[in-house]
């Protein structure tokens, strides 16, 4: 029997069959399989007993669940971290000439109020994991030292780890030849930062557009900015030589990754053979994650996104696009040829609770226009554009269930310019979420919503005049079907 509250369970976003999840961990590709580990509570539907849950996919869309990879052990919880393929067996953990998979995670010792970095390895394609007997491999005796991300730095022929000193708002760089012994290289701590905590750092190199020039992107997740209380990821663009990260420009406003409220702790897949840089994030927010009205599961991942670096209005921007593998979910298609929308709301023929919407608005005389999704009796969620403010927004104040937390309902906006009077949107709607990719991923907004299951209508609207719209709308299948 379906528990009515389980209706919020996403159709194609990753969730655990039951219990609490938060950050993605240890994303790695090996031998035809994408691994997704994640912060998991094996004993309940709230944060606690943090362990590494595990799932595997051949295509980033269909996931098979596996047993816990790293349990809480002797009072030490397994906090966030990463995984790599140790191709040359630098660690010596490999057997039979096969490269081992190595996890680097944070050990959280509540009794000692300490965090340190630890290893686990696998010689059976990630099915079983052994804790390294020499753990911890990096312990500097402090309380907030976590979320290591490790990668092989080809030019200097060594492993690099970035890890945060969370309450010092500092990213530390370490290097190693064997993953077991780590030597401090440098720190990155921009002056005058007023955030409360930095978590889950990430660092990778991307080509600029289609050129052969590249830059490095350093990402941190900010647990409460001051004075906005915002919880979200931001990034810096710069150079990295294996020792030190040097940002191109620190004077600018923060570069936010996502202008919604529900994209946190993203990390990218290691060792992807086709060279794509792809990531996903935890689709929630510490401001209300523990209150969200779902059961017997809590927490989901966003869809996987491909990352690029593009020059937009004279600045290098991280651009996120849904991975092409998601096209496998497409079912029935509704096409809307170029149509002029009059002032007011127009109901579309397409409807659904799991949709991919590709829509182009061409501004005419309207001062605001957009789309309402999950429309039902007295509820809807708006994705709109305000021409005067040059702002794209998601408004979830009337999206359905919002009263579980005072911090949930709201309108979230991002500055965005039209290109040749056009706004191009790609929107993924699932049972309890919305991901908006505007102007081919230049601006992204991810927001949770909890409408009733019957609210499946779609409307386009215009205020103060008309707008022209073209759309392709696919019903999406569940990834578990
Ligand atoms: C981020 C975070 C990490 C930590 C983990 C604990 O959401 O706070 O810094 O490792 O969650 O579950």
Coordinates of N, CA and C and ligand atoms in Angstrom, one line a residue, residues 20 22-23 25 39-40 47-48 50-51 77-81 106 108 115 146-148 164 166 197-201 221 223 264-265 282 286, ligand 1:
X20 N 17.4 8.8 6.1 CA 18.0 10.1 5.8 C 19.3 10.0 4.9
X22 N 22.3 12.9 3.1 CA 22.6 14.3 2.7 C 23.7 14.2 1.7
X23 N 24.9 14.9 1.8 CA 25.8 15.1 0.7 C 26.1 13.9 -0.1
X25 N 28.9 11.7 -1.9 CA 30.3 11.4 -1.5 C 30.9 10.5 -2.5
X39 N 26.1 10.5 2.3 CA 25.9 10.6 3.7 C 24.6 9.9 4.1
X40 N 24.6 8.9 4.9 CA 23.4 8.1 5.2 C 23.3 7.7 6.6
X47 N 19.2 13.1 10.5 CA 20.7 13.1 10.5 C 21.2 12.3 11.7
X48 N 22.2 11.5 11.6 CA 22.8 10.8 12.7 C 23.5 9.6 12.3
X50 N 26.3 9.0 11.0 CA 26.6 9.1 9.5 C 27.6 8.0 9.0
X51 N 27.1 7.4 7.9 CA 27.8 6.3 7.3 C 27.8 6.6 5.8
X77 N 32.1 8.6 13.2 CA 31.2 8.7 12.0 C 32.0 8.9 10.8
X78 N 31.5 8.5 9.6 CA 32.1 8.7 8.3 C 31.5 9.9 7.7
X79 N 32.1 11.0 7.8 CA 31.6 12.2 7.1 C 32.1 12.3 5.7
X80 N 31.8 13.4 5.0 CA 31.9 13.5 3.6 C 33.4 13.3 3.1
X81 N 33.5 12.9 1.8 CA 34.8 12.7 1.2 C 34.7 12.3 -0.2
X106 N 36.3 11.9 6.0 CA 36.5 12.5 7.3 C 36.0 11.6 8.4
X108 N 34.7 11.6 12.0 CA 34.1 12.5 13.0 C 34.1 11.8 14.4
X115 N 38.1 16.1 14.0 CA 37.9 15.5 12.6 C 39.3 15.3 12.0
X146 N 37.5 19.1 7.4 CA 36.7 18.0 6.8 C 36.5 18.1 5.3
X147 N 35.9 17.0 4.8 CA 35.4 16.9 3.4 C 36.5 17.0 2.4
X148 N 37.5 16.0 2.5 CA 38.6 16.0 1.5 C 38.2 15.6 0.1
X164 N 38.6 21.5 3.9 CA 38.4 22.8 4.6 C 38.7 22.8 6.1
X166 N 36.7 24.4 8.4 CA 35.4 25.0 8.1 C 35.2 26.3 8.8
X197 N 30.5 29.1 8.0 CA 31.3 27.9 7.8 C 31.5 27.7 6.3
X198 N 32.7 27.1 6.0 CA 32.9 26.6 4.6 C 32.9 25.1 4.7
X199 N 32.2 24.4 3.7 CA 32.2 23.0 3.7 C 32.4 22.5 2.3
X200 N 32.7 21.2 2.2 CA 32.7 20.4 0.9 C 33.4 21.2 -0.3
X201 N 34.8 21.3 -0.2 CA 35.5 22.0 -1.3 C 35.6 21.1 -2.5
X221 N 31.0 25.2 -0.2 CA 29.6 25.5 0.2 C 29.6 26.3 1.4
X223 N 27.9 27.6 4.7 CA 26.9 27.4 5.7 C 26.6 28.7 6.4
X264 N 23.3 21.8 -2.7 CA 24.4 22.0 -1.7 C 25.4 20.8 -1.8
X265 N 26.6 21.0 -1.4 CA 27.6 20.0 -1.2 C 27.9 19.2 -2.5
X282 N 23.4 17.7 -3.2 CA 22.3 17.3 -2.3 C 21.2 18.3 -2.5
X286 N 20.2 23.0 4.8 CA 20.2 22.8 6.2 C 19.2 23.7 7.0
Ligands
LIG1 C1 27.8 19.3 4.5 C2 28.3 18.5 5.8 C3 29.7 18.2 5.6 C4 29.9 17.0 6.6 C5 28.6 16.3 6.4 C6 28.1 15.6 7.6 O1 26.4 19.1 4.3 O2 28.0 19.3 6.9 O3 30.6 19.3 6.0 O4 31.0 16.2 6.2 O5 27.7 17.2 5.9 O6 27.0 14.8 7.3

